[in-house]
């Protein structure tokens, strides 16, 4: 039996042809139908279930676009906008169900219609029952028909659909649905819709490769926009974004008016780091569907990743104007506001999110984090505890929030206990247990043997209260405004770095405190650190910046790696950055790819010159054709040792011992084809490597202190220049050592700025955006840490850094600013000043200074 074209179900008029048994069945069915069943495909349900899964937390599932091939028996895509073909066949009226079935039978608008009118009438009743969500009744009706005619394809097909619609959470339903659809394929192998239906059963079961195979077969039989879109979605879930992009493109070529396909095309760009292309696709989706909430939300997230706070805010707001209860938008907007340093506003979004979705782990975690960051520890720990109680089910993967929350709770308790202890009298790195720090920094599950919890909150220690900006004395207000300005100078103008005004203020204050501490040291004054009074060492200088960076965002473990347990350090503590993983490009470091590639090519030539001199010419010719990382794959096959990948180590020349070199960072490339590449860099901080770098930094700091003391007495130009070079050289080795678990880059830059100010020089130039200019024609990158890591030596780094810093003589008015360490001597006072709004800081305040 051959089916005609599959078409949407319509209404029926009752005829005299129904037996009493069927009338009774329909009466029972009508009574059982107590709620409306949305016409969502299983693929849609799976995308909803996976919204925090591999496709990304904000990659939304298909909207209810009424494109389910389970309920709408047609080959062409139904249009968005509510055409009659997309309406669900739902009714409590037995008479109407019968009339629908009659019309359906007369027009043969159901799968695999036969040439027998009576058979078609009985089949139509069962299909109308499916359309009304009465799956058990439909299965019984199909089964009765199959007892009389075991190979009635339409009944087998319909029963398979009904089993699938009953719910795949019951594996018995899934197995029966797959069995029935496979029978149909064996009887009628040339119908694409059956392969598509089977794919929709397979994909929620995690059998993605089988589902892809079925969709490919369906496309071979009869390509359609819907089939390409479905297959593209499965490739997207599998994180094969390039292939998914091709399918969405094919789908749009067949039917260009598909906002969902356009949205997903944009998401394939987004997940590959191609943010500008993603934004264009999201905007195109909005041209097709002006009230498309998911497109506005996605556009907001793309702008957030670009670092464009205003554009991101505008698009999140547009999504919320369309639906103020859109949970994902509230969650994403809240997270953006948190990472922008607008904690109060972020908290409002997380609270609203939890009103709508009380068990949302992300919003619950971020609510707790926001409270703690603002010093509201009682509310913060209450929210954290709710996340801790949400244990994953057996076999279920724990969420990132669940994995992090116990570390945050323990750290929150520690911070609360030390709110009013002078910062000079304790040391976080030595106070926190070694295994706790090690696991936290490595983001491991909280499985620490014999761990003794931090004491609970002490009632006599009150939470941090809001401090009004106007309540500070005028000189402290000026200090805060100057800090905001200095902190903004550290902002990377590169995709992936969202401006964070809280971090700006913290690191601006760190810069001023470093300046004041270094000036005192050069004047032979001692400092109070970790409960001891002594001359300041280089680590103390960095520790000033570390304490401010820590308190600005308590979510991130900013810890000295050499203070980790000896066992962890002996194995090496890796700072790892993926530049390319599979198809995902890290946009932050894109401008360094060419520089790293040149270095790799040089090292390959050196390697083959030593190990394969006969093949050197062939390798050299092949390298001339290498213009991007993927081009290295054929080169790797030239040697058996590099066939599966290779590593290249950078070297850092010593200033202390001429001719000596230290290990820099390791570049790794593995993979066998485009789209399956890992291109990464990492620094391995071992005890031996740390000691070598420390010796270098110690020597430079000793020299810097000596020259700084001379500078205090004699402000000769040559001395100032020498001091500037020593500061930059010292920080060059700090960057290459990467001695902190997080935050090394901004911490080091605040030390550079503060120490330079102590020498009488102020940084007036911002870190460049990374594009060549007239002033800096050779400058092509914008990340200070990567500048240091890829520079051939400290002199080269100093030259590059000074080219954009535009150093000028410091204003004498800096001397009149109050002492940062005395003004903010405790965690409480630090949190208060970071919470304080200073939006009315005037530009003239900064200019005066």
Short mmCIF file of C-alpha atoms in Angstrom, two decimals, residues 18-431:
data_model
loop_
_atom_site.label_atom_id
_atom_site.label_comp_id
_atom_site.label_asym_id
_atom_site.label_seq_id
_atom_site.Cartn_x
_atom_site.Cartn_y
_atom_site.Cartn_z
CA UNK A 18 -19.38 4.06 13.08
CA UNK A 19 -20.02 0.85 15.01
CA UNK A 20 -21.34 1.09 18.60
CA UNK A 21 -18.06 -0.20 20.05
CA UNK A 22 -16.21 2.70 18.47
CA UNK A 23 -18.82 5.20 19.73
CA UNK A 24 -18.32 3.85 23.26
CA UNK A 25 -14.56 4.11 22.87
CA UNK A 26 -14.83 7.75 21.77
CA UNK A 27 -17.17 8.56 24.66
CA UNK A 28 -14.64 7.17 27.16
CA UNK A 29 -11.87 9.06 25.37
CA UNK A 30 -13.77 12.34 25.55
CA UNK A 31 -14.26 11.94 29.29
CA UNK A 32 -10.55 11.16 29.75
CA UNK A 33 -9.45 14.30 27.94
CA UNK A 34 -9.15 16.81 30.77
CA UNK A 35 -6.33 19.10 29.61
CA UNK A 36 -4.85 20.50 26.43
CA UNK A 37 -1.71 18.74 25.16
CA UNK A 38 0.76 21.06 23.39
CA UNK A 39 1.86 19.87 19.98
CA UNK A 40 5.58 19.69 20.78
CA UNK A 41 7.91 17.22 19.09
CA UNK A 42 10.14 15.02 21.19
CA UNK A 43 13.11 16.89 19.77
CA UNK A 44 11.69 20.11 21.19
CA UNK A 45 11.23 18.48 24.57
CA UNK A 46 14.80 17.21 24.49
CA UNK A 47 16.19 20.64 23.67
CA UNK A 48 14.26 22.02 26.67
CA UNK A 49 15.68 19.28 28.89
CA UNK A 50 19.20 20.06 27.70
CA UNK A 51 19.13 23.82 27.98
CA UNK A 52 22.05 23.70 30.45
CA UNK A 53 23.69 20.84 28.54
CA UNK A 54 26.45 20.63 25.93
CA UNK A 55 24.76 23.01 23.53
CA UNK A 56 25.23 25.84 26.03
CA UNK A 57 23.11 27.13 28.88
CA UNK A 58 21.43 29.75 26.77
CA UNK A 59 20.96 27.87 23.48
CA UNK A 60 17.16 27.74 23.56
CA UNK A 61 15.09 24.82 22.39
CA UNK A 62 12.81 25.14 19.40
CA UNK A 63 9.82 27.34 20.16
CA UNK A 64 6.42 25.67 19.86
CA UNK A 65 6.38 26.26 16.14
CA UNK A 66 3.82 23.56 15.45
CA UNK A 67 6.30 21.73 13.22
CA UNK A 68 5.93 18.37 14.92
CA UNK A 69 5.79 15.62 12.37
CA UNK A 70 4.06 13.44 14.98
CA UNK A 71 0.84 15.44 14.88
CA UNK A 72 0.88 17.27 11.59
CA UNK A 73 0.97 14.80 8.79
CA UNK A 74 2.51 16.87 6.03
CA UNK A 75 5.73 17.22 4.15
CA UNK A 76 5.94 20.99 3.82
CA UNK A 77 6.84 23.21 6.79
CA UNK A 78 3.91 24.96 8.44
CA UNK A 79 4.29 28.71 8.64
CA UNK A 80 4.60 30.57 11.92
CA UNK A 81 1.61 32.76 12.53
CA UNK A 82 -1.14 30.32 13.34
CA UNK A 83 -2.38 28.84 10.05
CA UNK A 84 -5.18 26.31 10.38
CA UNK A 85 -2.77 23.51 9.44
CA UNK A 86 -0.83 24.19 12.63
CA UNK A 87 -3.78 24.04 15.00
CA UNK A 88 -3.95 21.17 17.43
CA UNK A 89 -6.95 18.86 17.11
CA UNK A 90 -8.22 19.17 20.66
CA UNK A 91 -11.81 18.88 21.74
CA UNK A 92 -13.92 17.55 24.56
CA UNK A 93 -16.81 16.94 22.18
CA UNK A 94 -17.23 13.36 20.93
CA UNK A 95 -19.32 14.66 18.05
CA UNK A 96 -16.49 16.91 16.92
CA UNK A 97 -13.91 14.11 17.18
CA UNK A 98 -16.07 11.95 14.95
CA UNK A 99 -16.55 14.75 12.44
CA UNK A 100 -12.81 15.37 12.34
CA UNK A 101 -12.16 11.69 11.68
CA UNK A 102 -14.78 11.62 8.91
CA UNK A 103 -13.19 14.51 7.03
CA UNK A 104 -9.72 13.12 7.60
CA UNK A 105 -10.76 9.80 6.07
CA UNK A 106 -12.52 11.38 3.08
CA UNK A 107 -9.47 13.47 2.20
CA UNK A 108 -6.95 10.74 3.11
CA UNK A 109 -5.05 13.31 5.17
CA UNK A 110 -3.18 10.85 7.36
CA UNK A 111 -0.13 8.61 6.82
CA UNK A 112 -0.31 5.59 4.54
CA UNK A 113 -3.98 5.91 3.63
CA UNK A 114 -5.40 2.82 1.86
CA UNK A 115 -7.76 2.34 -1.06
CA UNK A 116 -10.45 0.97 1.25
CA UNK A 117 -12.86 3.64 2.60
CA UNK A 118 -13.94 1.63 5.63
CA UNK A 119 -10.31 0.95 6.64
CA UNK A 120 -9.46 4.61 6.21
CA UNK A 121 -12.40 5.61 8.43
CA UNK A 122 -11.19 3.36 11.24
CA UNK A 123 -7.59 4.56 10.84
CA UNK A 124 -8.72 8.18 10.92
CA UNK A 125 -10.44 7.70 14.30
CA UNK A 126 -7.17 6.47 15.85
CA UNK A 127 -5.18 9.35 14.37
CA UNK A 128 -7.69 11.87 15.72
CA UNK A 129 -7.30 10.20 19.15
CA UNK A 130 -3.53 10.75 18.91
CA UNK A 131 -4.16 14.37 18.00
CA UNK A 132 -6.27 14.70 21.14
CA UNK A 133 -3.57 13.17 23.37
CA UNK A 134 -5.54 9.96 23.93
CA UNK A 135 -2.64 7.63 23.21
CA UNK A 136 -3.78 4.49 25.04
CA UNK A 137 -7.16 4.61 23.28
CA UNK A 138 -5.39 5.08 19.93
CA UNK A 139 -3.05 2.12 20.62
CA UNK A 140 -6.02 -0.13 21.47
CA UNK A 141 -7.81 0.91 18.29
CA UNK A 142 -4.74 0.32 16.08
CA UNK A 143 -4.13 -3.05 17.80
CA UNK A 144 -7.69 -4.18 17.05
CA UNK A 145 -7.18 -3.34 13.38
CA UNK A 146 -3.79 -5.13 13.27
CA UNK A 147 -5.33 -8.32 14.63
CA UNK A 148 -7.37 -8.47 11.43
CA UNK A 149 -4.64 -7.13 9.10
CA UNK A 150 -1.14 -7.61 10.65
CA UNK A 151 0.73 -5.68 7.91
CA UNK A 152 -1.55 -2.64 7.77
CA UNK A 153 1.26 -0.06 7.48
CA UNK A 154 -0.76 2.96 8.59
CA UNK A 155 -1.84 1.18 11.80
CA UNK A 156 1.72 0.04 12.56
CA UNK A 157 2.96 3.57 11.95
CA UNK A 158 0.21 5.16 14.04
CA UNK A 159 0.78 2.77 16.92
CA UNK A 160 4.49 3.61 16.84
CA UNK A 161 3.65 7.32 16.99
CA UNK A 162 1.26 6.77 19.90
CA UNK A 163 3.88 4.83 21.89
CA UNK A 164 6.34 7.64 21.32
CA UNK A 165 3.84 10.29 22.38
CA UNK A 166 3.07 8.38 25.60
CA UNK A 167 6.52 9.39 26.84
CA UNK A 168 10.05 8.18 26.36
CA UNK A 169 10.80 8.38 30.09
CA UNK A 170 9.37 4.85 30.06
CA UNK A 171 11.87 2.77 28.06
CA UNK A 172 9.12 0.29 27.21
CA UNK A 173 7.31 2.99 25.22
CA UNK A 174 10.55 3.92 23.44
CA UNK A 175 11.34 0.32 22.52
CA UNK A 176 7.81 -0.34 21.24
CA UNK A 177 7.83 2.91 19.22
CA UNK A 178 11.18 2.03 17.62
CA UNK A 179 10.02 -1.54 16.92
CA UNK A 180 6.87 -0.33 15.13
CA UNK A 181 8.68 2.34 13.07
CA UNK A 182 11.37 -0.15 12.06
CA UNK A 183 8.61 -2.52 10.86
CA UNK A 184 7.17 0.29 8.74
CA UNK A 185 10.60 0.96 7.21
CA UNK A 186 11.00 -2.73 6.34
CA UNK A 187 7.59 -2.68 4.62
CA UNK A 188 7.83 0.80 3.07
CA UNK A 189 11.52 1.78 2.84
CA UNK A 190 11.09 4.87 0.64
CA UNK A 191 9.17 7.21 2.93
CA UNK A 192 11.32 9.98 4.50
CA UNK A 193 8.74 10.82 7.17
CA UNK A 194 9.20 7.42 8.83
CA UNK A 195 12.97 7.86 9.12
CA UNK A 196 12.32 11.31 10.56
CA UNK A 197 9.89 9.93 13.14
CA UNK A 198 12.39 7.26 14.18
CA UNK A 199 15.09 9.92 14.52
CA UNK A 200 12.77 11.86 16.85
CA UNK A 201 12.52 8.80 19.08
CA UNK A 202 16.25 8.03 18.98
CA UNK A 203 17.60 11.52 19.72
CA UNK A 204 16.10 12.01 23.22
CA UNK A 205 17.44 8.55 24.10
CA UNK A 206 20.96 9.82 23.40
CA UNK A 207 21.31 7.68 20.29
CA UNK A 208 22.35 10.69 18.25
CA UNK A 209 24.46 8.92 15.61
CA UNK A 210 21.53 6.61 14.75
CA UNK A 211 19.16 9.58 14.62
CA UNK A 212 21.55 11.43 12.31
CA UNK A 213 21.75 8.38 10.06
CA UNK A 214 17.93 8.27 9.80
CA UNK A 215 17.67 11.98 9.03
CA UNK A 216 20.37 11.64 6.38
CA UNK A 217 18.38 8.82 4.76
CA UNK A 218 15.23 10.96 4.87
CA UNK A 219 17.07 13.84 3.21
CA UNK A 220 18.39 11.52 0.50
CA UNK A 221 14.83 10.38 -0.21
CA UNK A 222 13.27 13.85 -0.23
CA UNK A 223 15.18 16.87 1.07
CA UNK A 224 13.18 19.54 2.88
CA UNK A 225 13.85 22.64 4.95
CA UNK A 226 12.46 20.89 8.02
CA UNK A 227 14.68 17.81 7.64
CA UNK A 228 17.83 19.89 7.25
CA UNK A 229 16.81 21.94 10.26
CA UNK A 230 16.21 18.85 12.39
CA UNK A 231 19.52 17.30 11.40
CA UNK A 232 21.30 20.60 11.98
CA UNK A 233 19.85 20.69 15.49
CA UNK A 234 21.26 17.25 16.27
CA UNK A 235 24.68 18.22 14.95
CA UNK A 236 24.41 21.33 17.13
CA UNK A 237 23.65 19.23 20.23
CA UNK A 238 26.68 17.08 19.31
CA UNK A 239 28.81 20.27 19.24
CA UNK A 240 29.60 19.77 15.54
CA UNK A 241 28.84 23.41 14.87
CA UNK A 242 30.40 23.60 11.39
CA UNK A 243 28.28 20.74 10.02
CA UNK A 244 25.21 22.10 11.84
CA UNK A 245 25.83 25.45 10.16
CA UNK A 246 25.82 23.78 6.72
CA UNK A 247 22.48 22.13 7.45
CA UNK A 248 20.86 25.33 8.70
CA UNK A 249 22.17 27.07 5.61
CA UNK A 250 20.65 24.37 3.34
CA UNK A 251 17.38 24.67 5.24
CA UNK A 252 17.31 28.45 4.76
CA UNK A 253 18.07 28.09 1.07
CA UNK A 254 14.96 25.92 0.72
CA UNK A 255 12.85 28.21 2.90
CA UNK A 256 14.44 31.51 3.81
CA UNK A 257 11.63 32.60 6.15
CA UNK A 258 12.64 30.49 9.16
CA UNK A 259 13.56 32.59 12.18
CA UNK A 260 14.38 29.50 14.26
CA UNK A 261 16.78 28.13 11.65
CA UNK A 262 18.33 31.59 11.40
CA UNK A 263 18.68 31.70 15.19
CA UNK A 264 20.42 28.34 15.22
CA UNK A 265 22.68 29.41 12.37
CA UNK A 266 23.69 32.33 14.59
CA UNK A 267 24.29 29.97 17.52
CA UNK A 268 26.66 27.87 15.40
CA UNK A 269 28.67 31.04 14.82
CA UNK A 270 28.49 31.99 18.49
CA UNK A 271 29.81 28.66 19.74
CA UNK A 272 32.75 28.86 17.32
CA UNK A 273 33.66 32.28 18.67
CA UNK A 274 32.51 34.09 15.52
CA UNK A 275 30.57 36.71 17.43
CA UNK A 276 30.10 39.33 14.73
CA UNK A 277 28.70 36.74 12.31
CA UNK A 278 26.43 35.46 15.10
CA UNK A 279 25.10 38.96 15.71
CA UNK A 280 24.24 39.39 12.02
CA UNK A 281 22.29 36.10 12.04
CA UNK A 282 20.37 37.04 15.20
CA UNK A 283 19.47 40.38 13.67
CA UNK A 284 18.27 38.60 10.52
CA UNK A 285 16.07 36.32 12.65
CA UNK A 286 14.53 39.43 14.21
CA UNK A 287 13.77 40.85 10.76
CA UNK A 288 11.78 37.69 10.09
CA UNK A 289 10.10 37.65 13.50
CA UNK A 290 10.09 40.99 15.30
CA UNK A 291 8.86 39.54 18.63
CA UNK A 292 11.38 36.68 18.73
CA UNK A 293 12.43 36.63 22.41
CA UNK A 294 15.14 34.01 21.97
CA UNK A 295 16.80 36.08 19.24
CA UNK A 296 16.90 39.17 21.47
CA UNK A 297 18.26 37.06 24.33
CA UNK A 298 20.92 35.51 22.09
CA UNK A 299 21.83 38.91 20.68
CA UNK A 300 22.24 40.20 24.23
CA UNK A 301 24.54 37.31 25.12
CA UNK A 302 26.63 37.80 21.96
CA UNK A 303 27.14 41.48 22.77
CA UNK A 304 27.99 40.51 26.35
CA UNK A 305 30.70 38.18 25.04
CA UNK A 306 32.01 40.98 22.87
CA UNK A 307 32.24 43.13 25.98
CA UNK A 308 29.60 45.62 24.79
CA UNK A 309 27.62 46.13 28.00
CA UNK A 310 25.22 48.78 26.65
CA UNK A 311 24.19 46.79 23.57
CA UNK A 312 23.81 43.62 25.64
CA UNK A 313 21.62 45.42 28.19
CA UNK A 314 19.44 46.89 25.44
CA UNK A 315 18.72 43.48 23.88
CA UNK A 316 18.11 41.68 27.17
CA UNK A 317 15.67 44.47 28.00
CA UNK A 318 13.86 44.03 24.67
CA UNK A 319 13.45 40.33 25.41
CA UNK A 320 12.00 41.13 28.84
CA UNK A 321 9.62 43.74 27.38
CA UNK A 322 8.16 40.93 25.27
CA UNK A 323 7.99 38.60 28.28
CA UNK A 324 8.94 39.94 31.71
CA UNK A 325 8.88 36.36 33.04
CA UNK A 326 11.44 34.93 30.60
CA UNK A 327 13.63 33.03 33.06
CA UNK A 328 16.68 32.49 30.85
CA UNK A 329 16.89 36.18 29.98
CA UNK A 330 16.62 37.15 33.66
CA UNK A 331 19.36 34.65 34.47
CA UNK A 332 21.71 35.81 31.71
CA UNK A 333 21.08 39.49 32.36
CA UNK A 334 21.73 38.94 36.06
CA UNK A 335 25.00 37.16 35.37
CA UNK A 336 26.11 39.93 33.02
CA UNK A 337 25.29 42.55 35.66
CA UNK A 338 27.25 40.60 38.27
CA UNK A 339 30.32 40.44 36.02
CA UNK A 340 29.89 44.12 35.26
CA UNK A 341 30.13 44.83 38.98
CA UNK A 342 26.47 45.94 39.30
CA UNK A 343 25.64 43.55 42.12
CA UNK A 344 22.48 45.25 43.37
CA UNK A 345 20.90 45.14 39.92
CA UNK A 346 22.10 41.58 39.37
CA UNK A 347 20.45 40.48 42.61
CA UNK A 348 17.06 41.84 41.48
CA UNK A 349 17.22 39.63 38.36
CA UNK A 350 18.21 36.51 40.32
CA UNK A 351 15.40 37.05 42.84
CA UNK A 352 12.86 37.48 40.05
CA UNK A 353 14.24 34.38 38.34
CA UNK A 354 13.74 32.36 41.54
CA UNK A 355 10.18 33.64 41.99
CA UNK A 356 9.39 32.12 38.60
CA UNK A 357 11.60 29.03 38.89
CA UNK A 358 12.40 28.30 42.58
CA UNK A 359 14.72 25.38 41.77
CA UNK A 360 16.89 27.21 39.24
CA UNK A 361 20.38 26.32 40.50
CA UNK A 362 22.18 29.01 38.51
CA UNK A 363 20.00 31.82 39.88
CA UNK A 364 20.14 30.38 43.40
CA UNK A 365 23.94 30.14 43.31
CA UNK A 366 24.35 33.61 41.82
CA UNK A 367 21.95 35.06 44.38
CA UNK A 368 24.08 33.62 47.18
CA UNK A 369 27.29 34.83 45.51
CA UNK A 370 25.93 38.36 45.02
CA UNK A 371 24.91 38.62 48.68
CA UNK A 372 28.32 37.42 49.87
CA UNK A 373 30.21 39.75 47.51
CA UNK A 374 28.27 42.66 49.02
CA UNK A 375 28.96 41.44 52.58
CA UNK A 376 25.43 40.11 53.24
CA UNK A 377 26.64 36.75 54.55
CA UNK A 378 23.49 35.52 56.29
CA UNK A 379 21.36 35.76 53.14
CA UNK A 380 24.26 34.55 51.01
CA UNK A 381 24.87 31.35 52.95
CA UNK A 382 21.13 30.67 53.16
CA UNK A 383 20.96 30.70 49.34
CA UNK A 384 24.13 28.61 49.06
CA UNK A 385 22.69 25.96 51.37
CA UNK A 386 19.66 25.57 49.10
CA UNK A 387 21.99 24.74 46.21
CA UNK A 388 23.87 22.22 48.38
CA UNK A 389 20.61 20.42 49.23
CA UNK A 390 19.87 19.86 45.55
CA UNK A 391 21.82 16.60 45.28
CA UNK A 392 22.02 15.18 41.75
CA UNK A 393 20.08 11.98 41.13
CA UNK A 394 22.03 8.70 40.72
CA UNK A 395 23.72 8.79 37.32
CA UNK A 396 22.92 12.47 36.83
CA UNK A 397 25.84 14.83 36.21
CA UNK A 398 26.25 17.45 38.93
CA UNK A 399 25.82 21.05 37.81
CA UNK A 400 28.80 23.46 37.91
CA UNK A 401 26.96 25.42 40.62
CA UNK A 402 26.57 22.32 42.79
CA UNK A 403 30.29 21.53 42.39
CA UNK A 404 31.32 25.08 43.38
CA UNK A 405 28.86 25.90 46.13
CA UNK A 406 30.55 24.18 49.08
CA UNK A 407 33.83 25.99 48.36
CA UNK A 408 31.94 29.27 48.27
CA UNK A 409 30.14 28.51 51.53
CA UNK A 410 33.37 27.64 53.34
CA UNK A 411 35.13 30.71 51.95
CA UNK A 412 32.11 32.87 52.89
CA UNK A 413 32.30 31.66 56.47
CA UNK A 414 36.03 32.43 56.55
CA UNK A 415 35.49 35.94 55.19
CA UNK A 416 32.70 36.66 57.66
CA UNK A 417 34.85 35.57 60.61
CA UNK A 418 37.60 37.98 59.47
CA UNK A 419 35.41 40.97 58.61
CA UNK A 420 36.79 43.14 61.37
CA UNK A 421 40.27 41.66 61.81
CA UNK A 422 43.00 44.03 60.54
CA UNK A 423 44.17 42.79 57.14
CA UNK A 424 47.79 43.05 58.29
CA UNK A 425 47.25 40.39 60.98
CA UNK A 426 46.29 37.28 58.99
CA UNK A 427 47.07 35.46 55.76
CA UNK A 428 44.38 33.76 53.69
CA UNK A 429 46.90 31.54 51.85
CA UNK A 430 48.21 30.02 55.08
CA UNK A 431 44.85 30.01 56.93
#
